[in-house]
XYZ file of C-alpha atoms in Angstrom:
609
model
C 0.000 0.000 0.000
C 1.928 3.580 -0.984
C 2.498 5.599 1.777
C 1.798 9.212 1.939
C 5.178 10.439 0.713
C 4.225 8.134 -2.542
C 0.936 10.391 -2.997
C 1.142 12.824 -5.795
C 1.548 16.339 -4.210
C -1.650 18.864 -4.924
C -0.576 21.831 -6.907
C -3.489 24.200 -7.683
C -3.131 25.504 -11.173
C -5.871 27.535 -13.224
C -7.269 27.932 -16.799
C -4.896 31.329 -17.437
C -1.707 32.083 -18.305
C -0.041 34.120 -16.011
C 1.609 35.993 -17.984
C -0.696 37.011 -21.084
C -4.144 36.729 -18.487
C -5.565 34.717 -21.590
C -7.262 31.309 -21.292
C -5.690 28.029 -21.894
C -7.286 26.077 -24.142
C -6.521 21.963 -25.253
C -3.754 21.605 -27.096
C -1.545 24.640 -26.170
C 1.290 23.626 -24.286
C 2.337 25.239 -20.702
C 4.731 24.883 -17.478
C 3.999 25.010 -14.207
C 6.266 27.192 -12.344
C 6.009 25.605 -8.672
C 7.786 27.502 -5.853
C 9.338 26.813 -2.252
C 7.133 26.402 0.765
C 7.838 30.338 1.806
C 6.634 31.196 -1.945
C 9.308 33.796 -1.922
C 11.544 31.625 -4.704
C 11.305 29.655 -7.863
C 12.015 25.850 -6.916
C 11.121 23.406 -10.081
C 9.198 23.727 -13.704
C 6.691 21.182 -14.796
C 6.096 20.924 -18.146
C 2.696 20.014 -19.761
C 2.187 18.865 -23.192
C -1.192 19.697 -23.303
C -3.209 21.630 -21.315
C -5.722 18.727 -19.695
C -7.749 22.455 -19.284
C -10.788 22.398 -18.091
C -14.341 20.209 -17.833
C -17.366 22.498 -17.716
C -17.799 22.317 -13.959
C -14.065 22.280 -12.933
C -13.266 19.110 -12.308
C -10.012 18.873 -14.077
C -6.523 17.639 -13.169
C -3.302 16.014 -14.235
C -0.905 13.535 -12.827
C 2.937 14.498 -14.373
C 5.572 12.843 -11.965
C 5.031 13.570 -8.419
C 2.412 16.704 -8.844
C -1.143 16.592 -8.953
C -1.610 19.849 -11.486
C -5.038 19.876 -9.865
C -8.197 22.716 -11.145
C -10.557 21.450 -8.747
C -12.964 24.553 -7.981
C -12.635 23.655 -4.650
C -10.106 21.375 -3.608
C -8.795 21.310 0.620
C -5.523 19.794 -0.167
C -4.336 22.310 -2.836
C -5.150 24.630 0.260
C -1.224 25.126 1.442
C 1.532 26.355 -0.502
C 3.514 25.236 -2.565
C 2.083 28.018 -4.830
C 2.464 27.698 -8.397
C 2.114 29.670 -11.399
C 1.396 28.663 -15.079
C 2.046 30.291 -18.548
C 1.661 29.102 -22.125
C 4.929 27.961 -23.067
C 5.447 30.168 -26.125
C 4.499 33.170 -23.588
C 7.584 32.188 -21.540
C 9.572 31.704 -24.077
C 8.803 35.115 -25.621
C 9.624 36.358 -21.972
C 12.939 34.803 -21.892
C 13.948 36.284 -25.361
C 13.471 39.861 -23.729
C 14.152 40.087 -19.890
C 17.734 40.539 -20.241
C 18.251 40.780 -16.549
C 19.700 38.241 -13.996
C 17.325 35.468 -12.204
C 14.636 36.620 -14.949
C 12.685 33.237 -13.958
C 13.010 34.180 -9.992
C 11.952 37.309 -10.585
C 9.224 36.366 -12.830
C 7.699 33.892 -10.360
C 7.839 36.004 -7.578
C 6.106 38.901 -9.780
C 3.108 36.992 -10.594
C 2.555 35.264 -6.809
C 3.260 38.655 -5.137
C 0.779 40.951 -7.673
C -2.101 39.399 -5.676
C -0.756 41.504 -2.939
C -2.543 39.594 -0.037
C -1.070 36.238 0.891
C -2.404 34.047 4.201
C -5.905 34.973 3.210
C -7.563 33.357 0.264
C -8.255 35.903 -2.236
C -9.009 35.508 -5.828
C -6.734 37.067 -8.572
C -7.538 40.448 -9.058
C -6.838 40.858 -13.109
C -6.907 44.629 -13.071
C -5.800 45.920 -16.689
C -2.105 46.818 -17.350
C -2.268 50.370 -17.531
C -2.055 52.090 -21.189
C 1.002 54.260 -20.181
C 3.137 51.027 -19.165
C 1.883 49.481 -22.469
C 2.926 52.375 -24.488
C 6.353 51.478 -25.266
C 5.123 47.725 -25.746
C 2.340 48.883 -28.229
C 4.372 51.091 -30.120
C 7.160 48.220 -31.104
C 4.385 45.676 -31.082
C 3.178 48.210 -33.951
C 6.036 48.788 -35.462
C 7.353 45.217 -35.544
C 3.721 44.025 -36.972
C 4.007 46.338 -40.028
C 0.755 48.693 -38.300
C 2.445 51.932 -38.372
C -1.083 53.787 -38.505
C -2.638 52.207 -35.284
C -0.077 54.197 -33.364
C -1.490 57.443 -34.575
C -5.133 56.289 -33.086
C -6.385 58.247 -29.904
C -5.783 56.517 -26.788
C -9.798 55.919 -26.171
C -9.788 54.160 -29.780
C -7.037 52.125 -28.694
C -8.688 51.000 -25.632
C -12.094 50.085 -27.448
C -10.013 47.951 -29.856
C -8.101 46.402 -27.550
C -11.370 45.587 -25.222
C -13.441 44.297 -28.393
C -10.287 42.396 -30.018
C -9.830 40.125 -26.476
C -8.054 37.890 -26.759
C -5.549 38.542 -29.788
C -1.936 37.265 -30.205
C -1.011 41.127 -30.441
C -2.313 41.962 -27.168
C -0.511 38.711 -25.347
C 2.757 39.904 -27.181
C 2.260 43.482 -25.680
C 1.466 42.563 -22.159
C 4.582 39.558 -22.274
C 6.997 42.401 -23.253
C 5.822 45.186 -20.953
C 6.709 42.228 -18.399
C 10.245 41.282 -19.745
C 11.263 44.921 -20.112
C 10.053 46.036 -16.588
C 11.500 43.001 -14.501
C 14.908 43.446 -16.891
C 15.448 46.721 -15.027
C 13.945 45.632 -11.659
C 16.501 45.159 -8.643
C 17.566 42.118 -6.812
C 17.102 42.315 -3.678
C 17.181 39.983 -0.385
C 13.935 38.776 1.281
C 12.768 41.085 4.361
C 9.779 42.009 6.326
C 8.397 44.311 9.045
C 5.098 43.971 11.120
C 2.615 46.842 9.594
C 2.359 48.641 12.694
C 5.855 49.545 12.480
C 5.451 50.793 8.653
C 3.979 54.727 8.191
C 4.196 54.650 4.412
C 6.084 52.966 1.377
C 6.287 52.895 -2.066
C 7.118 50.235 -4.244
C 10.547 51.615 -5.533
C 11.527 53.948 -2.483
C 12.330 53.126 0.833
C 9.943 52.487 3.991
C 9.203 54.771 6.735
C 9.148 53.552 10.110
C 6.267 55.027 12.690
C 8.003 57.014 15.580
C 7.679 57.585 19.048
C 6.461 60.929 19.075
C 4.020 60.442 15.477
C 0.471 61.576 15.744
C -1.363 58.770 15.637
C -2.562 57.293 12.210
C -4.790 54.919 12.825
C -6.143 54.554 9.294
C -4.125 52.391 6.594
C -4.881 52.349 3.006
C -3.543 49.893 0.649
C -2.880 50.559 -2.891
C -2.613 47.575 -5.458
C -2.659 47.964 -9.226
C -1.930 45.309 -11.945
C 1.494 44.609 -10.586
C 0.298 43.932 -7.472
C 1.176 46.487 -3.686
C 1.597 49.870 -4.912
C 1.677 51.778 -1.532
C 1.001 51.874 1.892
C 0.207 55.045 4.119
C -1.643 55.623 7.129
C -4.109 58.250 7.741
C -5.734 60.169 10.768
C -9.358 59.338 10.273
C -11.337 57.134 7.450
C -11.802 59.147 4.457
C -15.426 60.673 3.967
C -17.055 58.727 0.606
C -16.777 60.159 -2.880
C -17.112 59.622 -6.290
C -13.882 58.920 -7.228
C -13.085 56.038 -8.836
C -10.282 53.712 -10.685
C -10.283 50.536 -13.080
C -6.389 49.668 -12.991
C -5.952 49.885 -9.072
C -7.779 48.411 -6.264
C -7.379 50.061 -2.172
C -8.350 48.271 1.377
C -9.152 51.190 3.620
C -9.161 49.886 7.056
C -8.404 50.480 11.384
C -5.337 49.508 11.756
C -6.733 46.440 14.268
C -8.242 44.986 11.427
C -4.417 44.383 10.804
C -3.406 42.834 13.700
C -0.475 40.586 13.212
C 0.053 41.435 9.352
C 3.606 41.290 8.298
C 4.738 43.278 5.433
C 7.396 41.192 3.352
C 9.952 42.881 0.562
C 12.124 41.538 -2.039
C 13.460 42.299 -5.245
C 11.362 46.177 -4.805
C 8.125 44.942 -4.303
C 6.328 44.199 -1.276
C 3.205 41.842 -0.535
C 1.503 41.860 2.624
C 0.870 38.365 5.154
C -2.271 38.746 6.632
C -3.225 36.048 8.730
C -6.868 34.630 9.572
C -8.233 37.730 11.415
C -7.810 39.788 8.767
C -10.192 37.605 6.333
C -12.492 40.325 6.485
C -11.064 42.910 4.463
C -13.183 44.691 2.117
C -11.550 45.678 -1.766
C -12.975 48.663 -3.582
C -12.403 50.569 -6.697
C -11.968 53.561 -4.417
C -9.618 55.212 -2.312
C -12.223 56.367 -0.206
C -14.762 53.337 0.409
C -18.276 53.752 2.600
C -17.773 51.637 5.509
C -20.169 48.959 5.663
C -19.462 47.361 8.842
C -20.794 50.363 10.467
C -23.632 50.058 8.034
C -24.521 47.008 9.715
C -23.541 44.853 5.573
C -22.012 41.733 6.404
C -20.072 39.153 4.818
C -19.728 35.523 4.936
C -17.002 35.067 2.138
C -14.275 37.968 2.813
C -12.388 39.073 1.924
C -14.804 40.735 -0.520
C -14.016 43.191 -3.562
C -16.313 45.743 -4.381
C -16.900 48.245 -7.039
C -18.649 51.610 -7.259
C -20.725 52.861 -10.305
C -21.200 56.496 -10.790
C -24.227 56.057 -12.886
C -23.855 59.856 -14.350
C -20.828 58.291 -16.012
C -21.986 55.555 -17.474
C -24.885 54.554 -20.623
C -26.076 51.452 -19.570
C -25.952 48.539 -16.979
C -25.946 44.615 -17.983
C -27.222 42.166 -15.337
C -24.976 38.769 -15.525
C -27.179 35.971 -14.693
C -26.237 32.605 -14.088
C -29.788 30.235 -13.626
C -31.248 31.892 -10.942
C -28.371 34.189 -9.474
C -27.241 37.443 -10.268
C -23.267 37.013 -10.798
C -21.936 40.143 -12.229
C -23.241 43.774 -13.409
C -21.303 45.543 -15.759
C -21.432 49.205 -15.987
C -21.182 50.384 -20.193
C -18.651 53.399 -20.274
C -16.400 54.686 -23.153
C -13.534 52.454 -22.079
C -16.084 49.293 -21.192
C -18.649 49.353 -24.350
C -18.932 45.648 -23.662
C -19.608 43.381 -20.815
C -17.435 41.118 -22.142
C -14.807 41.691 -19.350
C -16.954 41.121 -16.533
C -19.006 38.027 -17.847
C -14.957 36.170 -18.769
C -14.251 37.029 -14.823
C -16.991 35.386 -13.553
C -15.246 31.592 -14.218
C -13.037 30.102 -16.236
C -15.013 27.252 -16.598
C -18.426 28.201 -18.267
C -18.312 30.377 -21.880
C -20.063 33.445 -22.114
C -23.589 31.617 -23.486
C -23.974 30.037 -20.178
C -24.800 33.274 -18.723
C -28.479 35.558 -18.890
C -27.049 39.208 -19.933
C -29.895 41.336 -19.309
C -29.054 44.699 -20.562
C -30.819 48.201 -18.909
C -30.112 51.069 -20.912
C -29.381 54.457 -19.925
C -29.241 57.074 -22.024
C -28.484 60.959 -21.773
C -30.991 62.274 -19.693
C -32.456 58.873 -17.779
C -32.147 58.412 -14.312
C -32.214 55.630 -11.900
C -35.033 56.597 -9.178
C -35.197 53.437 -7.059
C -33.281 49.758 -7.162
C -34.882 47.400 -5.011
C -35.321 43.699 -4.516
C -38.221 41.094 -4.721
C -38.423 39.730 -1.296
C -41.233 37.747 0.865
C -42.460 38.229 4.280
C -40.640 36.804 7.238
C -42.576 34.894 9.851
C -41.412 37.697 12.699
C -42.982 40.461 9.650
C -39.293 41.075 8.132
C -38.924 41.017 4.579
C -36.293 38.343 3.225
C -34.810 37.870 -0.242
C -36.884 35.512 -2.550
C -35.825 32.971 -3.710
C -33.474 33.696 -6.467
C -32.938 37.261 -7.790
C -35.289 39.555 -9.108
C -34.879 43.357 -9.481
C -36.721 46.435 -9.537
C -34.855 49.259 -11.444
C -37.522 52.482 -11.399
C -36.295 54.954 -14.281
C -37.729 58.448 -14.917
C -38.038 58.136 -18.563
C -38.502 54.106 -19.298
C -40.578 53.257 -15.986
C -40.220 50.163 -14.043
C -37.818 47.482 -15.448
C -37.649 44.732 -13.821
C -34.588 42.451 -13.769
C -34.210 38.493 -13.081
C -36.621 35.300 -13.545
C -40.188 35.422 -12.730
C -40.985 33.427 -9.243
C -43.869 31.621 -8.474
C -47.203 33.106 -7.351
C -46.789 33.956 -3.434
C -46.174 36.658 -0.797
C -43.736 38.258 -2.837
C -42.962 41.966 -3.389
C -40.856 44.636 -4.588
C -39.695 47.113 -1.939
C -38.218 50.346 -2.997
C -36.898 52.777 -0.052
C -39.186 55.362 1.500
C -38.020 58.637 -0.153
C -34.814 57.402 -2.159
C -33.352 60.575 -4.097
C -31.866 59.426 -7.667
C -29.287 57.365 -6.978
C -25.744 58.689 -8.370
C -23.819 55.996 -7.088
C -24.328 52.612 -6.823
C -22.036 49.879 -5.068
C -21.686 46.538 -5.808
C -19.718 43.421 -5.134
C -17.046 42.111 -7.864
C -16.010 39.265 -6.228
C -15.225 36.910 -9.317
C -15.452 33.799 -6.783
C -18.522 32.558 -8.805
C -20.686 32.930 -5.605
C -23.784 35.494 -6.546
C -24.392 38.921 -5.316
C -27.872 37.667 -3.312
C -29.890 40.461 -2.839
C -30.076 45.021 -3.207
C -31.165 47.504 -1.015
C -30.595 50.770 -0.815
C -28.115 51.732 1.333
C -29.616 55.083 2.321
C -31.647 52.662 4.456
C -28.470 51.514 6.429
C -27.371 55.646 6.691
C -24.878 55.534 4.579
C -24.474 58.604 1.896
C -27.175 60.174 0.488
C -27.545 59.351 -3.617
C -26.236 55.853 -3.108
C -27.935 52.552 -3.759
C -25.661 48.883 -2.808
C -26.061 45.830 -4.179
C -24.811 43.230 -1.505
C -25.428 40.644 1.661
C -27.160 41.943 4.046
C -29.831 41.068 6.827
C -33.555 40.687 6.942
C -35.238 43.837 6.473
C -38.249 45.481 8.424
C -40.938 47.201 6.588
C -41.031 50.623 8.428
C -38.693 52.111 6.040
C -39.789 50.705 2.320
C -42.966 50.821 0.112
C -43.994 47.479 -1.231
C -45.202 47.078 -5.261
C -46.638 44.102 -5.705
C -44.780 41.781 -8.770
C -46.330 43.020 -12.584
C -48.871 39.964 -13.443
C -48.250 38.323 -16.643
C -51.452 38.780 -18.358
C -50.221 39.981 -21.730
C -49.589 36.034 -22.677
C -50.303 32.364 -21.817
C -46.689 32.044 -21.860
C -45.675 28.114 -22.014
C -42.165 28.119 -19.582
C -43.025 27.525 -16.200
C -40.055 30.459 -15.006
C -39.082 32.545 -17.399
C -36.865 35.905 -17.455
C -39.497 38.711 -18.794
C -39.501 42.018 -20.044
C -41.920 44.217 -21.483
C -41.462 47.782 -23.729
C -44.059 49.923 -25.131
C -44.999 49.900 -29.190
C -45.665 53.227 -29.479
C -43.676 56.382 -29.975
C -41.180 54.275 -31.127
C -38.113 55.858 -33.305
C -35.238 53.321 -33.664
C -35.216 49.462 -32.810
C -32.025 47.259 -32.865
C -32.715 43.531 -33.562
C -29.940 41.364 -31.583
C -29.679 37.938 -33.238
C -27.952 34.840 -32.473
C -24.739 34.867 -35.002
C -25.493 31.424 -36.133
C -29.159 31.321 -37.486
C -30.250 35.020 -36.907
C -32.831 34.282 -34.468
C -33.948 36.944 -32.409
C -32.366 37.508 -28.790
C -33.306 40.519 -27.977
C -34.605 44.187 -28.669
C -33.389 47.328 -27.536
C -36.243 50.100 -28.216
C -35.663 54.041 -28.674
C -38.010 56.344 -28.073
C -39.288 59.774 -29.073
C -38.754 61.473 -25.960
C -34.980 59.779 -25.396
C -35.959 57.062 -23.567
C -34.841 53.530 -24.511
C -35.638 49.922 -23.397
C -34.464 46.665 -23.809
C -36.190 43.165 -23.930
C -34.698 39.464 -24.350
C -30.538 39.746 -24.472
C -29.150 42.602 -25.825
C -25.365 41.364 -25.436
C -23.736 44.732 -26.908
C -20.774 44.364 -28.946
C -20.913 40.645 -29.214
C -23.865 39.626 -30.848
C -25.312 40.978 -34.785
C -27.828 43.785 -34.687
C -30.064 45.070 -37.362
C -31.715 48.307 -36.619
C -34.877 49.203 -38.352
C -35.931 53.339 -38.221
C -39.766 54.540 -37.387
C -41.031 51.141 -37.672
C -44.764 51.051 -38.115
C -45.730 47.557 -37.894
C -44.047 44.393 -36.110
C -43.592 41.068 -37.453
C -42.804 37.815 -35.861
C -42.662 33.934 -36.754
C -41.920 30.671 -34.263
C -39.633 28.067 -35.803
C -38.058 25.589 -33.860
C -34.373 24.555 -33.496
C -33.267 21.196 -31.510
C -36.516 21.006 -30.009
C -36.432 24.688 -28.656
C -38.787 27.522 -29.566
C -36.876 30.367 -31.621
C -37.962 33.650 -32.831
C -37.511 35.971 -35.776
C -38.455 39.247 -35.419
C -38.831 42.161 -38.168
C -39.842 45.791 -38.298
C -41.296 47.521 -41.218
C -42.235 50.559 -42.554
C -45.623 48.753 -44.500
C -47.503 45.611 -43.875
C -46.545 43.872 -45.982
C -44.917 40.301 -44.968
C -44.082 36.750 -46.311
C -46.388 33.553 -44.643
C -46.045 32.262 -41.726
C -45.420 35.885 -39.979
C -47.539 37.262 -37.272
C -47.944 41.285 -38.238
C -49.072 43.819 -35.738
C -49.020 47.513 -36.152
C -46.338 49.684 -33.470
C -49.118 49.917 -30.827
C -49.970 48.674 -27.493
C -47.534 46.575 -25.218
C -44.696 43.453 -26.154
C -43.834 41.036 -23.837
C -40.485 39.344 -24.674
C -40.170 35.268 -22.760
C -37.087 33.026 -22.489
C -35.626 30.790 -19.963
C -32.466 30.121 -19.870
C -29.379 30.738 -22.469
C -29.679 28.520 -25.882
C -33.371 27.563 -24.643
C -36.685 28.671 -25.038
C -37.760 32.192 -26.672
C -41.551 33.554 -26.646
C -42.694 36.374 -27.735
C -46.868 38.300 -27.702
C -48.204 41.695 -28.322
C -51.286 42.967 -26.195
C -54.531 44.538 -27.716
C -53.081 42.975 -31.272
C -54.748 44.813 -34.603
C -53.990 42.409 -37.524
C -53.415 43.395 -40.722
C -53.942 39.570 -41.937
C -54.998 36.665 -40.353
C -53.824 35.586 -37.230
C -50.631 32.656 -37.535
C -50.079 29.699 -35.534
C -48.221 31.858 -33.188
C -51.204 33.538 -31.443
């Protein structure tokens, strides 16, 4: 019988290179980089012919030698270090060719485990974006060596769009592996040390650390810094910073009481600096924002820190997409100039499922719209408190497109919407980012739990009493006999319409969803409107509606056309741009329905109705 020294030794490994951030897929061979037991040096390289990447759910691993290259979502004996790190083999090599510096593999490894900038604590890999000034010298020879003189001329913004839409592109993995080769060519070599954090008052990665002093004034506020490379800077302040709408997408901060610290050790080698935070400090909130709200005195808690969180200044922004996964809200991605596409947020969510496994439910907001109320779809409590429903479901109140409401329908009960008791527009809206795969379960506004005016969360939280909130019943679904049993629904008006963009499935051009403008600027979406990703086919001042059922695999599909006549070919349902459309589907791939209220037919009805 082997003994436990003949076990193969767990190494947890994951679906992305660590180098170009882009997923593995079959075929494409790596190395695993494994490290020593203080994961402060290279120790031995594993090399894997094939990536043995990735079953739907996880459950993926390799036996080379004596490691275990294990992917198990959850896995308790890949819990302890060794840590490990893993990179397309062509992406090292490139890497190699470039960092002309000593120990370029040490200091490689050490890079990529310290960027997480947390160790002792399980948190996930931040992925924040290389920013475009360190990629400048990258993209220009990447440019230049590529024979594409004339994207270098292109406005930075342009750049950015291309770069988010073109993900992932062998261009953009050359760029980030030489920004990497040329930075750690140049970085210093430097001996492993470390200081407890209540001795540090402030460093910098590439200066020197300042000790706190007898006689300081006491600081009793740290703030962390971390951006793509990983601990930017530490400093210490005299009192938690008041909340404002500032906000970043290539760093990340912890704003906390120095207690919340207790026992943390600051390590440094080779110019950067991680920080060893040991089990007390699991509770650490990460924001977008160097000056967070602080929900612990807002009564928010967590059972899955330490938890990342991200603000949304919804002045700033033209839409919001709801990331759905069955009956969970996973993700919401806010639409900006430098994030047209959700794209980025539904890949974060896992490496394991591809972007059709996910709901995208799309809320526009254009110029002029604003978001009066955000509230969930709870049930009543046996002591009177409301509780969250099971599964998610949304109210979003808008001042030009009404109520939207967000999330699957549930079965008929006690449910209701609850909105907060004189809720000004909300300007800021926070939400947890935590890419762990675990939803965001339910949204109140946080005015409720005094926290800054103009500010709605989206987070855990505890049972609610009904003192502070008006209830709205959930809208019926009278508009069709709708055959799915719990379907994701959405509704827009006919009329007054000026624009309507037809998202279809790339494949077959069935419809997925449809985004409606309106005379008076308003605009609403029904179905999936995946922006960016899937076809659309807009259709101006539409006066009638047309719509067959076909079926595909056994599943219901639609095709849906606008017109300015009514004229259509057989086997079309035509209604003029009047009265109300309800738009039906399940899940992803599966069923699609369709129905117009108060219908006036310009032929016979089809076998839709």
């Amino acid at each position: 019988m082997p003994s436990d020294t003949d076990m193969p030794v767990h190494i947890a490994v994951h679906s992305r290179c660590d180098l170009c951030e882009n997923i593995m897929i079959e075929e494409e061979k790596c190395i695993v980089l494994i490290g020593n037991l203080e994961s402060t040096a290279f120790s031995v390289g594993v090399p894997v012919p094939a990536y043995h990447a990735l079953s739907m759910d996880g459950n993926a691993y390799v036996v080379v030698g004596r490691w275990k290259l294990c992917n198990l979502m959850s896995c308790r004996r890949c819990d302890d270090p060794p840590d490990a790190v893993t990179f397309h083999l062509d992406c090292l090599k490139l890497f190699m060719r470039n960092c002309t510096g000593r120990d370029a593999l040490d200091k490689l490894w050490l890079a990529v485990i310290w960027r997480k900038a947390l160790a002792g604590v399980e948190v996930e890999p931040l992925r924040l974006p290389t920013s475009p000034t360190s990629l400048s010298s990258a993209f220009a020879f990447v440019a230049g060596n590529c024979n594409l003189p004339q994207i270098k001329k292109l406005p930075q913004e342009v750049r950015d769009t291309i770069q988010e839409l073109s993900e992932p592109h062998p261009l953009l993995r050359y760029m980030v592996v030489l920004e990497s080769a040329w930075r750690l060519s140049t970085s210093s070599s430097e001996p492993l040390g470390s200081l407890p954090l209540r001795q540090v008052s402030s460093w910098t990665r590439g200066s020197s650390t300042e000790l706190v002093g007898e006689a300081t004034v006491p600081m009793p506020i740290i703030r962390c810094t971390i951006d793509s490379i990983g601990l930017r800077k530490i400093e210490r302040l005299a009192a938690r910073p008041r909340f404002e709408e500032t906000r970043y997408d290539n760093m990340v901060f912890i704003v906390e009481h120095e207690d919340r610290f207790r026992d943390a050790v600051v390590q440094f080698k080779n110019g950067i600096a991680r920080l060893n935070v040991p089990e007390s400090g699991k509770d650490l909130q990460i924001w977008d924002t160097p000056t967070p709200p602080d929900l612990f005195r807002h009564r928010i808690k967590f059972d899955q820190p330490p938890r990342r969180f991200s603000t949304i200044d919804m002045g700033a922004i033209t839409g919001l997409t709801f990331v759905m996964f069955y009956n969970n809200l996973v993700a919401i991605h806010p639409h900006t100039k430098a994030a047209v596409s959700a794209v980025s947020s539904v890949d974060r969510i896992s490496d394991w499922y591809p972007r059709d496994a996910f709901v995208w439910v799309y809320v526009p907001l254009p110029r002029g719209e604003t978001l009066l109320g955000f509230g969930p779809l709870v049930r009543k409590h046996r002591d009177g408190s409301w509780v969250p429903a099971d599964g998610h479901c949304f109210l979003l109140r808008l001042l030009l497109a009404g109520d939207v409401i967000v999330g699957r329908r549930q079965p008929a009960g006690l449910e209701s919407f609850l909105l907060n008791k004189g809720q000004p527009a909300i300007r800021t809206l926070l939400h947890d980012t935590s890419y762990s795969f675990h939803p965001i379960v339910t949204s109140y506004p946080f005015s409720y739990l005094s926290g800054p005016a103009n500010t709605g969360a989206v987070s855990w939280s505890s049972p609610l009493m009904t003192d502070d909130w008006d209830e709205y019943p959930p809208m019926t679904d009278d508009l069709v006999e709708c055959p799915l049993k719990r379907w994701h629904r959405s509704y827009a008006n006919l009329e007054n319409v000026s624009r309507v963009h037809v998202s279809q499935e790339p494949e077959r051009g069935y419809c997925r969803g449809l985004l409606f403008e309106y005379e008076n600027g308003a605009q609403r979406a029904v179905g999936q409107c995946r922006l960016h990703v899937d076809p659309v086919g807009t259709f101006e001042k539409p006066k009638t509606i047309s719509f067959s059922r076909t079926e595909q695999d056994g599943l219901a599909k639609i095709r849906v056309h606008f017109s300015e006549s009514h004229d259509q070919g057989g086997g079309w349902a035509v209604r003029l741009m009047a009265g109300m459309l309800g738009f039906y589907f399940d899940e992803p791939g599966g069923l699609t329905w369709i129905s117009v209220s108060q219908p006036s037919p310009t032929r016979p009805d089809t076998e839709l109705e």
